Every structure is written in structure tokens, then in C-alpha cells.
CSV table of N, CA, C and O in Angstrom, one decimal:
chain,number,residue,atom,x,y,z
A,1,MET,N,0.8,-1.2,0.0
A,1,MET,CA,0.0,0.0,0.0
A,1,MET,C,0.9,1.2,0.0
A,1,MET,O,1.9,1.3,0.6
A,2,ILE,N,0.4,2.3,-0.7
A,2,ILE,CA,1.2,3.5,-0.9
A,2,ILE,C,1.5,4.2,0.5
A,2,ILE,O,2.6,4.7,0.7
A,3,VAL,N,0.5,4.2,1.3
A,3,VAL,CA,0.6,4.9,2.6
A,3,VAL,C,1.8,4.4,3.4
A,3,VAL,O,2.5,5.1,4.1
A,4,ARG,N,2.0,3.1,3.4
A,4,ARG,CA,3.1,2.5,4.2
A,4,ARG,C,4.5,2.8,3.6
A,4,ARG,O,5.5,2.7,4.3
A,5,ARG,N,4.6,3.1,2.3
A,5,ARG,CA,5.8,3.4,1.7
A,5,ARG,C,6.3,4.9,1.9
A,5,ARG,O,7.4,5.2,1.7
A,6,LEU,N,5.3,5.7,2.2
A,6,LEU,CA,5.6,7.1,2.5
A,6,LEU,C,6.3,7.3,3.8
A,6,LEU,O,6.0,6.5,4.7
A,7,PRO,N,7.0,8.4,4.0
A,7,PRO,CA,7.5,8.7,5.3
A,7,PRO,C,6.3,9.0,6.3
A,7,PRO,O,5.2,9.4,5.8
A,8,PRO,N,6.5,8.8,7.6
A,8,PRO,CA,5.4,9.0,8.5
A,8,PRO,C,4.8,10.4,8.4
A,8,PRO,O,5.5,11.4,8.5
A,9,VAL,N,3.5,10.5,8.0
A,9,VAL,CA,2.8,11.7,7.9
A,9,VAL,C,1.5,11.6,8.6
A,9,VAL,O,0.9,10.6,8.6
A,10,HIS,N,1.1,12.7,9.3
A,10,HIS,CA,-0.2,12.7,10.0
A,10,HIS,C,-1.3,12.4,9.0
A,10,HIS,O,-1.3,13.0,7.9
A,11,PRO,N,-2.2,11.6,9.3
A,11,PRO,CA,-3.3,11.2,8.4
A,11,PRO,C,-4.1,12.4,7.9
A,11,PRO,O,-4.5,12.5,6.7
A,12,ILE,N,-4.3,13.4,8.7
A,12,ILE,CA,-5.0,14.6,8.3
A,12,ILE,C,-4.3,15.4,7.2
A,12,ILE,O,-4.8,15.8,6.2
A,13,ALA,N,-2.9,15.5,7.4
A,13,ALA,CA,-2.1,16.2,6.4
A,13,ALA,C,-2.1,15.4,5.1
A,13,ALA,O,-2.2,16.0,4.0
A,14,LEU,N,-2.0,14.1,5.2
A,14,LEU,CA,-2.1,13.2,4.0
A,14,LEU,C,-3.4,13.4,3.2
A,14,LEU,O,-3.4,13.6,2.0
A,15,ASN,N,-4.5,13.4,4.0
A,15,ASN,CA,-5.8,13.5,3.3
A,15,ASN,C,-6.0,14.9,2.8
A,15,ASN,O,-6.6,15.1,1.7
A,16,THR,N,-5.5,15.9,3.4
A,16,THR,CA,-5.6,17.3,3.0
A,16,THR,C,-4.9,17.5,1.6
A,16,THR,O,-5.4,18.1,0.7
A,17,VAL,N,-3.7,16.9,1.5
A,17,VAL,CA,-2.9,17.0,0.2
A,17,VAL,C,-3.7,16.3,-0.9
A,17,VAL,O,-3.9,16.8,-2.0
A,18,GLY,N,-4.2,15.1,-0.6
A,18,GLY,CA,-5.0,14.3,-1.6
A,18,GLY,C,-6.3,15.1,-2.0
A,18,GLY,O,-6.6,15.1,-3.2
A,19,MET,N,-7.0,15.6,-1.1
A,19,MET,CA,-8.2,16.3,-1.4
A,19,MET,C,-7.9,17.6,-2.2
A,19,MET,O,-8.6,18.0,-3.1
A,20,ALA,N,-6.8,18.3,-1.8
A,20,ALA,CA,-6.4,19.5,-2.5
A,20,ALA,C,-6.1,19.2,-4.0
A,20,ALA,O,-6.4,20.0,-4.9
A,21,ALA,N,-5.4,18.1,-4.2
A,21,ALA,CA,-5.1,17.7,-5.6
A,21,ALA,C,-6.3,17.3,-6.4
A,21,ALA,O,-6.4,17.5,-7.6
A,22,ALA,N,-7.3,16.8,-5.7
A,22,ALA,CA,-8.5,16.3,-6.4
A,22,ALA,C,-9.5,17.5,-6.8
A,22,ALA,O,-10.2,17.4,-7.7
A,23,VAL,N,-9.5,18.6,-6.0
A,23,VAL,CA,-10.4,19.7,-6.2
A,23,VAL,C,-10.4,20.2,-7.6
A,23,VAL,O,-11.4,20.3,-8.3
A,24,PRO,N,-9.2,20.6,-8.1
A,24,PRO,CA,-9.2,21.2,-9.5
A,24,PRO,C,-9.6,20.2,-10.6
A,24,PRO,O,-10.3,20.5,-11.5
A,25,VAL,N,-9.3,18.9,-10.4
A,25,VAL,CA,-9.7,17.9,-11.3
A,25,VAL,C,-11.2,17.7,-11.3
A,25,VAL,O,-11.9,17.7,-12.4
A,26,LEU,N,-11.8,17.6,-10.2
A,26,LEU,CA,-13.3,17.5,-10.1
A,26,LEU,C,-14.0,18.7,-10.5
A,26,LEU,O,-15.1,18.6,-11.2
A,27,LEU,N,-13.5,19.9,-10.2
A,27,LEU,CA,-14.1,21.1,-10.6
A,27,LEU,C,-14.1,21.3,-12.1
A,27,LEU,O,-15.1,21.6,-12.7
A,28,THR,N,-13.0,21.0,-12.7
A,28,THR,CA,-12.8,21.0,-14.1
A,28,THR,C,-13.8,20.1,-14.8
A,28,THR,O,-14.5,20.4,-15.8
A,29,ALA,N,-13.9,18.8,-14.3
A,29,ALA,CA,-14.8,17.9,-14.9
A,29,ALA,C,-16.2,18.3,-14.8
A,29,ALA,O,-17.0,18.2,-15.7
A,30,SER,N,-16.6,18.9,-13.6
A,30,SER,CA,-17.9,19.4,-13.4
A,30,SER,C,-18.3,20.6,-14.4
A,30,SER,O,-19.4,20.6,-14.9
A,31,LEU,N,-17.3,21.5,-14.5
A,31,LEU,CA,-17.5,22.6,-15.5
A,31,LEU,C,-17.6,22.1,-16.9
A,31,LEU,O,-18.4,22.6,-17.7
A,32,MET,N,-16.8,21.1,-17.3
A,32,MET,CA,-16.9,20.6,-18.6
A,32,MET,C,-18.2,19.9,-18.9
A,32,MET,O,-18.7,19.9,-20.1
A,33,ARG,N,-18.9,19.4,-17.9
A,33,ARG,CA,-20.2,18.8,-18.1
A,33,ARG,C,-21.3,19.8,-18.0
A,33,ARG,O,-22.5,19.4,-18.0
A,34,ASP,N,-20.9,21.0,-17.8
A,34,ASP,CA,-21.9,22.1,-17.7
A,34,ASP,C,-22.9,21.9,-16.6
A,34,ASP,O,-24.1,22.2,-16.7
A,35,GLU,N,-22.4,21.4,-15.4
A,35,GLU,CA,-23.3,21.3,-14.3
A,35,GLU,C,-23.5,22.6,-13.6
A,35,GLU,O,-22.6,23.5,-13.6
A,36,THR,N,-24.7,22.8,-13.0
A,36,THR,CA,-25.0,24.0,-12.3
A,36,THR,C,-24.6,23.8,-10.8
A,36,THR,O,-24.7,22.7,-10.2
A,37,PHE,N,-24.3,24.9,-10.2
A,37,PHE,CA,-23.9,24.9,-8.8
A,37,PHE,C,-25.0,25.6,-8.0
A,37,PHE,O,-25.2,26.8,-8.2
A,38,VAL,N,-25.7,24.9,-7.1
A,38,VAL,CA,-26.7,25.5,-6.3
A,38,VAL,C,-26.5,25.1,-4.8
A,38,VAL,O,-26.3,24.0,-4.5
A,39,LEU,N,-26.6,26.1,-3.9
A,39,LEU,CA,-26.5,25.8,-2.5
A,39,LEU,C,-27.8,25.3,-2.0
A,39,LEU,O,-28.9,25.8,-2.4
A,40,PRO,N,-27.7,24.4,-1.0
A,40,PRO,CA,-29.0,23.9,-0.5
A,40,PRO,C,-29.7,24.9,0.3
A,40,PRO,O,-29.1,25.9,0.9
A,41,SER,N,-31.0,24.8,0.4
A,41,SER,CA,-31.8,25.8,1.1
A,41,SER,C,-32.4,25.3,2.4
A,41,SER,O,-32.8,26.1,3.2
A,42,LEU,N,-32.5,24.0,2.5
A,42,LEU,CA,-33.1,23.4,3.7
A,42,LEU,C,-32.0,23.2,4.8
A,42,LEU,O,-30.9,22.8,4.6
A,43,THR,N,-32.4,23.5,6.1
A,43,THR,CA,-31.6,23.3,7.2
A,43,THR,C,-31.2,21.8,7.3
A,43,THR,O,-30.0,21.5,7.7
A,44,GLU,N,-32.1,20.9,7.1
A,44,GLU,CA,-31.9,19.5,7.2
A,44,GLU,C,-30.8,19.1,6.3
A,44,GLU,O,-29.9,18.2,6.6
A,45,THR,N,-30.7,19.7,5.1
A,45,THR,CA,-29.7,19.3,4.1
A,45,THR,C,-28.3,19.8,4.6
A,45,THR,O,-27.3,19.0,4.5
A,46,TRP,N,-28.2,21.0,5.2
A,46,TRP,CA,-27.0,21.5,5.7
A,46,TRP,C,-26.5,20.6,6.9
A,46,TRP,O,-25.3,20.3,7.0
A,47,ILE,N,-27.4,20.1,7.7
A,47,ILE,CA,-27.0,19.2,8.8
A,47,ILE,C,-26.5,17.9,8.3
A,47,ILE,O,-25.5,17.4,8.7
A,48,ALA,N,-27.2,17.4,7.2
A,48,ALA,CA,-26.7,16.1,6.6
A,48,ALA,C,-25.4,16.3,6.0
A,48,ALA,O,-24.5,15.4,6.1
A,49,ILE,N,-25.1,17.4,5.3
A,49,ILE,CA,-23.8,17.6,4.7
A,49,ILE,C,-22.7,17.8,5.8
A,49,ILE,O,-21.6,17.2,5.6
A,50,ALA,N,-23.0,18.5,6.9
A,50,ALA,CA,-22.1,18.6,7.9
A,50,ALA,C,-21.7,17.2,8.6
A,50,ALA,O,-20.6,16.9,8.8
A,51,TYR,N,-22.8,16.4,8.7
A,51,TYR,CA,-22.5,15.1,9.3
A,51,TYR,C,-21.7,14.2,8.4
A,51,TYR,O,-20.7,13.6,8.8
A,52,VAL,N,-22.0,14.2,7.1
A,52,VAL,CA,-21.3,13.4,6.1
A,52,VAL,C,-19.8,13.9,6.0
A,52,VAL,O,-18.9,13.1,6.0
A,53,ALA,N,-19.6,15.2,6.1
A,53,ALA,CA,-18.3,15.8,6.0
A,53,ALA,C,-17.5,15.4,7.2
A,53,ALA,O,-16.3,15.1,7.1
A,54,ALA,N,-18.1,15.6,8.4
A,54,ALA,CA,-17.3,15.3,9.6
A,54,ALA,C,-17.2,13.8,9.9
A,54,ALA,O,-16.1,13.3,10.1
A,55,VAL,N,-18.3,13.1,10.0
A,55,VAL,CA,-18.2,11.7,10.4
A,55,VAL,C,-17.9,10.8,9.2
A,55,VAL,O,-17.0,10.0,9.3
A,56,GLY,N,-18.7,11.0,8.1
A,56,GLY,CA,-18.5,10.1,7.0
A,56,GLY,C,-17.2,10.3,6.2
A,56,GLY,O,-16.8,9.4,5.5
A,57,SER,N,-16.6,11.4,6.4
A,57,SER,CA,-15.3,11.6,5.7
A,57,SER,C,-14.2,11.6,6.7
A,57,SER,O,-13.3,10.7,6.6
A,58,VAL,N,-14.1,12.6,7.5
A,58,VAL,CA,-12.9,12.7,8.4
A,58,VAL,C,-12.8,11.6,9.4
A,58,VAL,O,-11.7,10.9,9.4
A,59,VAL,N,-13.8,11.3,10.1
A,59,VAL,CA,-13.7,10.2,11.2
A,59,VAL,C,-13.5,8.8,10.5
A,59,VAL,O,-12.6,8.1,11.0
A,60,VAL,N,-14.2,8.5,9.5
A,60,VAL,CA,-14.0,7.2,8.8
A,60,VAL,C,-12.6,7.1,8.2
A,60,VAL,O,-12.0,6.1,8.3
A,61,PHE,N,-12.1,8.2,7.6
A,61,PHE,CA,-10.8,8.2,7.1
A,61,PHE,C,-9.8,7.9,8.2
A,61,PHE,O,-8.9,7.0,8.0
A,62,LEU,N,-9.9,8.6,9.3
A,62,LEU,CA,-8.9,8.4,10.4
A,62,LEU,C,-9.0,7.0,11.0
A,62,LEU,O,-7.9,6.4,11.2
A,63,LEU,N,-10.2,6.5,11.1
A,63,LEU,CA,-10.3,5.1,11.5
A,63,LEU,C,-9.7,4.1,10.5
A,63,LEU,O,-9.1,3.1,10.9
A,64,GLN,N,-9.9,4.3,9.3
A,64,GLN,CA,-9.4,3.5,8.2
A,64,GLN,C,-7.9,3.5,8.3
A,64,GLN,O,-7.2,2.4,8.2
A,65,VAL,N,-7.3,4.6,8.4
A,65,VAL,CA,-5.8,4.7,8.5
A,65,VAL,C,-5.3,4.0,9.7
A,65,VAL,O,-4.3,3.3,9.7
A,66,PHE,N,-6.0,4.2,10.9
A,66,PHE,CA,-5.6,3.5,12.1
A,66,PHE,C,-5.6,2.0,11.9
A,66,PHE,O,-4.7,1.3,12.3
A,67,VAL,N,-6.7,1.5,11.3
A,67,VAL,CA,-6.8,0.0,11.1
A,67,VAL,C,-5.7,-0.5,10.1
A,67,VAL,O,-5.1,-1.5,10.4
A,68,VAL,N,-5.5,0.3,9.1
A,68,VAL,CA,-4.4,-0.2,8.1
A,68,VAL,C,-3.1,-0.2,8.8
A,68,VAL,O,-2.2,-1.1,8.4
A,69,GLN,N,-2.8,0.6,9.8
A,69,GLN,CA,-1.6,0.6,10.5
A,69,GLN,C,-1.4,-0.6,11.3
A,69,GLN,O,-0.3,-1.0,11.7
A,70,HIS,N,-2.5,-1.3,11.7
A,70,HIS,CA,-2.5,-2.4,12.6
A,70,HIS,C,-2.8,-3.7,11.9
A,70,HIS,O,-2.6,-4.8,12.4
A,71,TRP,N,-3.5,-3.7,10.7
A,71,TRP,CA,-3.9,-4.9,10.0
A,71,TRP,C,-3.2,-4.7,8.6
A,71,TRP,O,-2.8,-3.7,8.2
A,72,SER,N,-3.3,-5.8,7.8
A,72,SER,CA,-2.9,-5.7,6.4
A,72,SER,C,-4.0,-5.0,5.6
A,72,SER,O,-5.1,-4.9,6.1
A,73,ALA,N,-3.6,-4.5,4.5
A,73,ALA,CA,-4.5,-3.7,3.7
A,73,ALA,C,-5.7,-4.6,3.2
A,73,ALA,O,-6.9,-4.2,3.2
A,74,SER,N,-5.4,-5.9,2.9
A,74,SER,CA,-6.5,-6.7,2.4
A,74,SER,C,-7.5,-7.0,3.5
A,74,SER,O,-8.7,-7.1,3.3
A,75,ARG,N,-7.0,-7.2,4.7
A,75,ARG,CA,-7.9,-7.5,5.8
A,75,ARG,C,-8.7,-6.2,6.1
A,75,ARG,O,-9.9,-6.3,6.5
A,76,THR,N,-8.1,-5.1,6.0
A,76,THR,CA,-8.8,-3.8,6.3
A,76,THR,C,-9.9,-3.6,5.3
A,76,THR,O,-10.9,-3.0,5.7
A,77,SER,N,-9.7,-4.0,4.1
A,77,SER,CA,-10.7,-3.7,3.1
A,77,SER,C,-12.1,-4.4,3.4
A,77,SER,O,-13.1,-4.0,3.0
A,78,TYR,N,-12.0,-5.5,4.2
A,78,TYR,CA,-13.2,-6.2,4.6
A,78,TYR,C,-14.1,-5.4,5.5
A,78,TYR,O,-15.3,-5.5,5.7
A,79,VAL,N,-13.5,-4.4,6.3
A,79,VAL,CA,-14.2,-3.6,7.2
A,79,VAL,C,-15.2,-2.8,6.4
A,79,VAL,O,-16.4,-2.6,6.9
A,80,MET,N,-14.9,-2.3,5.3
A,80,MET,CA,-15.8,-1.5,4.5
A,80,MET,C,-17.0,-2.2,4.0
A,80,MET,O,-18.0,-1.7,3.7
A,81,VAL,N,-16.9,-3.6,3.9
A,81,VAL,CA,-18.0,-4.4,3.5
A,81,VAL,C,-19.1,-4.4,4.5
A,81,VAL,O,-20.3,-4.6,4.2
A,82,LEU,N,-18.7,-4.1,5.8
A,82,LEU,CA,-19.7,-4.1,6.8
A,82,LEU,C,-20.6,-2.8,6.8
A,82,LEU,O,-21.7,-2.8,7.5
A,83,ILE,N,-20.2,-1.8,6.1
A,83,ILE,CA,-21.0,-0.5,6.0
A,83,ILE,C,-22.5,-0.8,5.6
A,83,ILE,O,-23.4,-0.2,6.3
A,84,PRO,N,-22.8,-1.6,4.6
A,84,PRO,CA,-24.2,-1.8,4.3
A,84,PRO,C,-25.0,-2.4,5.4
A,84,PRO,O,-26.2,-2.0,5.6
A,85,ILE,N,-24.4,-3.2,6.2
A,85,ILE,CA,-25.1,-3.8,7.4
A,85,ILE,C,-25.5,-2.7,8.4
A,85,ILE,O,-26.6,-2.6,8.9
A,86,VAL,N,-24.5,-1.8,8.7
A,86,VAL,CA,-24.8,-0.7,9.6
A,86,VAL,C,-25.9,0.2,9.0
A,86,VAL,O,-26.8,0.7,9.7
A,87,THR,N,-25.8,0.5,7.7
A,87,THR,CA,-26.8,1.3,7.0
A,87,THR,C,-28.2,0.8,7.1
A,87,THR,O,-29.1,1.5,7.4
A,88,VAL,N,-28.3,-0.6,6.9
A,88,VAL,CA,-29.6,-1.2,7.0
A,88,VAL,C,-30.2,-1.1,8.4
A,88,VAL,O,-31.3,-0.8,8.6
A,89,ALA,N,-29.3,-1.3,9.4
A,89,ALA,CA,-29.8,-1.2,10.8
A,89,ALA,C,-30.2,0.2,11.1
A,89,ALA,O,-31.2,0.4,11.8
A,90,LEU,N,-29.4,1.2,10.7
A,90,LEU,CA,-29.8,2.6,11.0
A,90,LEU,C,-31.0,3.0,10.3
A,90,LEU,O,-31.9,3.7,10.8
A,91,SER,N,-31.2,2.5,9.0
A,91,SER,CA,-32.4,2.8,8.2
A,91,SER,C,-33.6,2.2,8.9
A,91,SER,O,-34.7,2.9,8.9
A,92,ALA,N,-33.5,1.0,9.4
A,92,ALA,CA,-34.6,0.4,10.0
A,92,ALA,C,-35.0,1.1,11.3
A,92,ALA,O,-36.2,1.3,11.6
A,93,TRP,N,-34.0,1.6,12.0
A,93,TRP,CA,-34.3,2.3,13.2
A,93,TRP,C,-34.8,3.7,13.0
A,93,TRP,O,-35.8,4.2,13.5
A,94,LEU,N,-34.1,4.5,12.2
A,94,LEU,CA,-34.4,5.9,12.0
A,94,LEU,C,-35.5,6.2,11.0
A,94,LEU,O,-36.3,7.1,11.2
A,95,ASP,N,-35.6,5.4,9.9
A,95,ASP,CA,-36.6,5.6,8.9
A,95,ASP,C,-37.8,4.6,8.9
A,95,ASP,O,-38.6,4.6,8.1
A,96,GLN,N,-37.7,3.7,9.9
A,96,GLN,CA,-38.7,2.6,10.0
A,96,GLN,C,-38.8,1.8,8.7
A,96,GLN,O,-39.8,1.4,8.3
A,97,GLU,N,-37.6,1.6,8.0
A,97,GLU,CA,-37.6,0.8,6.7
A,97,GLU,C,-37.7,-0.6,7.1
A,97,GLU,O,-37.2,-1.1,8.1
A,98,PRO,N,-38.5,-1.4,6.4
A,98,PRO,CA,-38.7,-2.8,6.7
A,98,PRO,C,-37.4,-3.6,6.4
A,98,PRO,O,-36.7,-3.4,5.5
A,99,VAL,N,-37.1,-4.5,7.4
A,99,VAL,CA,-35.9,-5.4,7.2
A,99,VAL,C,-36.5,-6.7,6.6
A,99,VAL,O,-37.1,-7.4,7.3
A,100,THR,N,-36.2,-6.9,5.3
A,100,THR,CA,-36.8,-8.1,4.6
A,100,THR,C,-35.9,-9.3,4.8
A,100,THR,O,-34.7,-9.2,5.3
A,101,SER,N,-36.4,-10.4,4.4
A,101,SER,CA,-35.6,-11.7,4.5
A,101,SER,C,-34.4,-11.6,3.6
A,101,SER,O,-33.3,-12.1,3.9
A,102,GLY,N,-34.5,-10.9,2.5
A,102,GLY,CA,-33.3,-10.7,1.6
A,102,GLY,C,-32.2,-10.0,2.2
A,102,GLY,O,-31.1,-10.3,2.1
A,103,LEU,N,-32.6,-8.9,3.0
A,103,LEU,CA,-31.6,-8.2,3.7
A,103,LEU,C,-30.9,-9.0,4.8
A,103,LEU,O,-29.7,-8.9,5.0
A,104,LEU,N,-31.7,-9.8,5.5
A,104,LEU,CA,-31.2,-10.7,6.5
A,104,LEU,C,-30.2,-11.7,6.0
A,104,LEU,O,-29.2,-12.0,6.5
A,105,ILE,N,-30.6,-12.3,4.9
A,105,ILE,CA,-29.8,-13.4,4.2
A,105,ILE,C,-28.5,-12.7,3.7
A,105,ILE,O,-27.4,-13.3,3.9
A,106,GLY,N,-28.7,-11.6,3.0
A,106,GLY,CA,-27.5,-10.9,2.5
A,106,GLY,C,-26.6,-10.5,3.6
A,106,GLY,O,-25.3,-10.6,3.5
A,107,GLY,N,-27.1,-9.9,4.7
A,107,GLY,CA,-26.3,-9.5,5.8
A,107,GLY,C,-25.5,-10.7,6.4
A,107,GLY,O,-24.3,-10.6,6.8
A,108,THR,N,-26.2,-11.8,6.5
A,108,THR,CA,-25.5,-13.0,7.0
A,108,THR,C,-24.4,-13.5,6.1
A,108,THR,O,-23.3,-13.8,6.6
A,109,LEU,N,-24.6,-13.4,4.8
A,109,LEU,CA,-23.6,-13.8,3.9
A,109,LEU,C,-22.4,-12.8,4.0
A,109,LEU,O,-21.2,-13.3,3.9
A,110,ILE,N,-22.7,-11.6,4.1
A,110,ILE,CA,-21.6,-10.6,4.3
A,110,ILE,C,-20.8,-10.9,5.5
A,110,ILE,O,-19.5,-10.9,5.5
A,111,LEU,N,-21.5,-11.1,6.6
A,111,LEU,CA,-20.7,-11.4,7.9
A,111,LEU,C,-19.9,-12.6,7.8
A,111,LEU,O,-18.8,-12.7,8.3
A,112,PHE,N,-20.5,-13.7,7.1
A,112,PHE,CA,-19.7,-14.9,6.9
A,112,PHE,C,-18.5,-14.7,6.1
A,112,PHE,O,-17.4,-15.2,6.4
A,113,GLY,N,-18.6,-13.9,5.0
A,113,GLY,CA,-17.5,-13.6,4.1
A,113,GLY,C,-16.4,-12.8,4.8
A,113,GLY,O,-15.2,-13.0,4.6
A,114,VAL,N,-16.8,-11.8,5.7
A,114,VAL,CA,-15.9,-11.1,6.4
A,114,VAL,C,-15.1,-12.0,7.4
A,114,VAL,O,-13.9,-11.9,7.6
A,115,TYR,N,-15.9,-12.9,8.0
A,115,TYR,CA,-15.2,-13.8,9.0
A,115,TYR,C,-14.2,-14.7,8.2
A,115,TYR,O,-13.0,-14.8,8.7
A,116,ILE,N,-14.6,-15.2,7.1
A,116,ILE,CA,-13.7,-16.1,6.3
A,116,ILE,C,-12.5,-15.3,5.8
A,116,ILE,O,-11.3,-15.7,5.9
A,117,GLY,N,-12.7,-14.1,5.3
A,117,GLY,CA,-11.6,-13.3,4.6
A,117,GLY,C,-10.7,-12.5,5.6
A,117,GLY,O,-9.6,-12.4,5.3
A,118,ALA,N,-11.3,-12.1,6.7
A,118,ALA,CA,-10.5,-11.1,7.5
A,118,ALA,C,-10.2,-11.6,8.9
A,118,ALA,O,-9.2,-11.3,9.5
A,119,LEU,N,-11.2,-12.4,9.5
A,119,LEU,CA,-11.0,-12.6,10.9
A,119,LEU,C,-10.5,-14.1,11.2
A,119,LEU,O,-9.9,-14.3,12.3
A,120,ARG,N,-10.9,-15.0,10.4
A,120,ARG,CA,-10.5,-16.4,10.7
A,120,ARG,C,-9.0,-16.6,10.6
A,120,ARG,O,-8.4,-16.0,9.8
A,121,GLN,N,-8.5,-17.3,11.6
A,121,GLN,CA,-7.1,-17.6,11.6
A,121,GLN,C,-6.8,-18.6,10.4
A,121,GLN,O,-7.5,-19.5,10.1
A,122,SER,N,-5.7,-18.2,9.6
A,122,SER,CA,-5.4,-19.0,8.5
A,122,SER,C,-4.9,-20.4,8.9
A,122,SER,O,-4.2,-20.6,9.9
A,123,VAL,N,-5.3,-21.4,8.2
A,123,VAL,CA,-4.9,-22.8,8.5
A,123,VAL,C,-3.9,-23.2,7.4
A,123,VAL,O,-4.2,-23.6,6.3
A,124,ALA,N,-2.6,-23.0,7.8
A,124,ALA,CA,-1.5,-23.3,6.9
A,124,ALA,C,-0.4,-24.0,7.5
A,124,ALA,O,-0.2,-24.0,8.7
């Protein structure tokens, strides 16, 4: 993994450089596609954006870097597979979305796959 080959850099500094490099590329692509820029008008939208920016971006990134420093990159990638399970649980709780048998079966398969790929001790 590239992060392990670099000299020790604070994760926030590393992410800042990466995001700063991406801004002109994404802005140029957006302008080339003639997209319009509109600021949200609802308070709920601003709260959601703040949450995603703080928790979904910064906190998750810092946790991911922490885990990569202690696990191999391939084992760490399995952690991200668990996000849909958390999403379904939160959606069922916050939005009263129905949890169907398909979601339960799929969640069980995901957990089993994570156990096999990331958590189970190798037999060699």
C-alpha cells in the first residue's frame, strides 16, 4: 500500500494533500459537463452535509488509516464491506424501513464472508 511506503505523515495532512489535488480535477470535470452549482436551502440538508463531511469523511478516514496501520490492507478492506449492514440497521431504526428476509440473508452472507476473509485464523 502506498501509505506504508511514504515517510510517516499525519493522516489529516495526508488527506488534505490528496483532497487539494482532487479539487481542481473534479471542478474542471464538473464545469466541462456544464453542471450547475446551487447551494442547499433546507436546514436538514446542511445538517446532513455537515454530518457526512465530519463523520462520513474525516472520522471514517482516520479510523481506516488506524486500522491499516495495525492490519494488512487486504484485511482492512473487509471492514468497508460491513457498512451496508450498519446502513440497513440505522435505516430500520431511523426511517422505519422494513428489514426483509433478503436483507437478513444478504447480511448473514456478508458477515460470513468477512469472517472467512478477514477474521478467521489461516490454516496453513
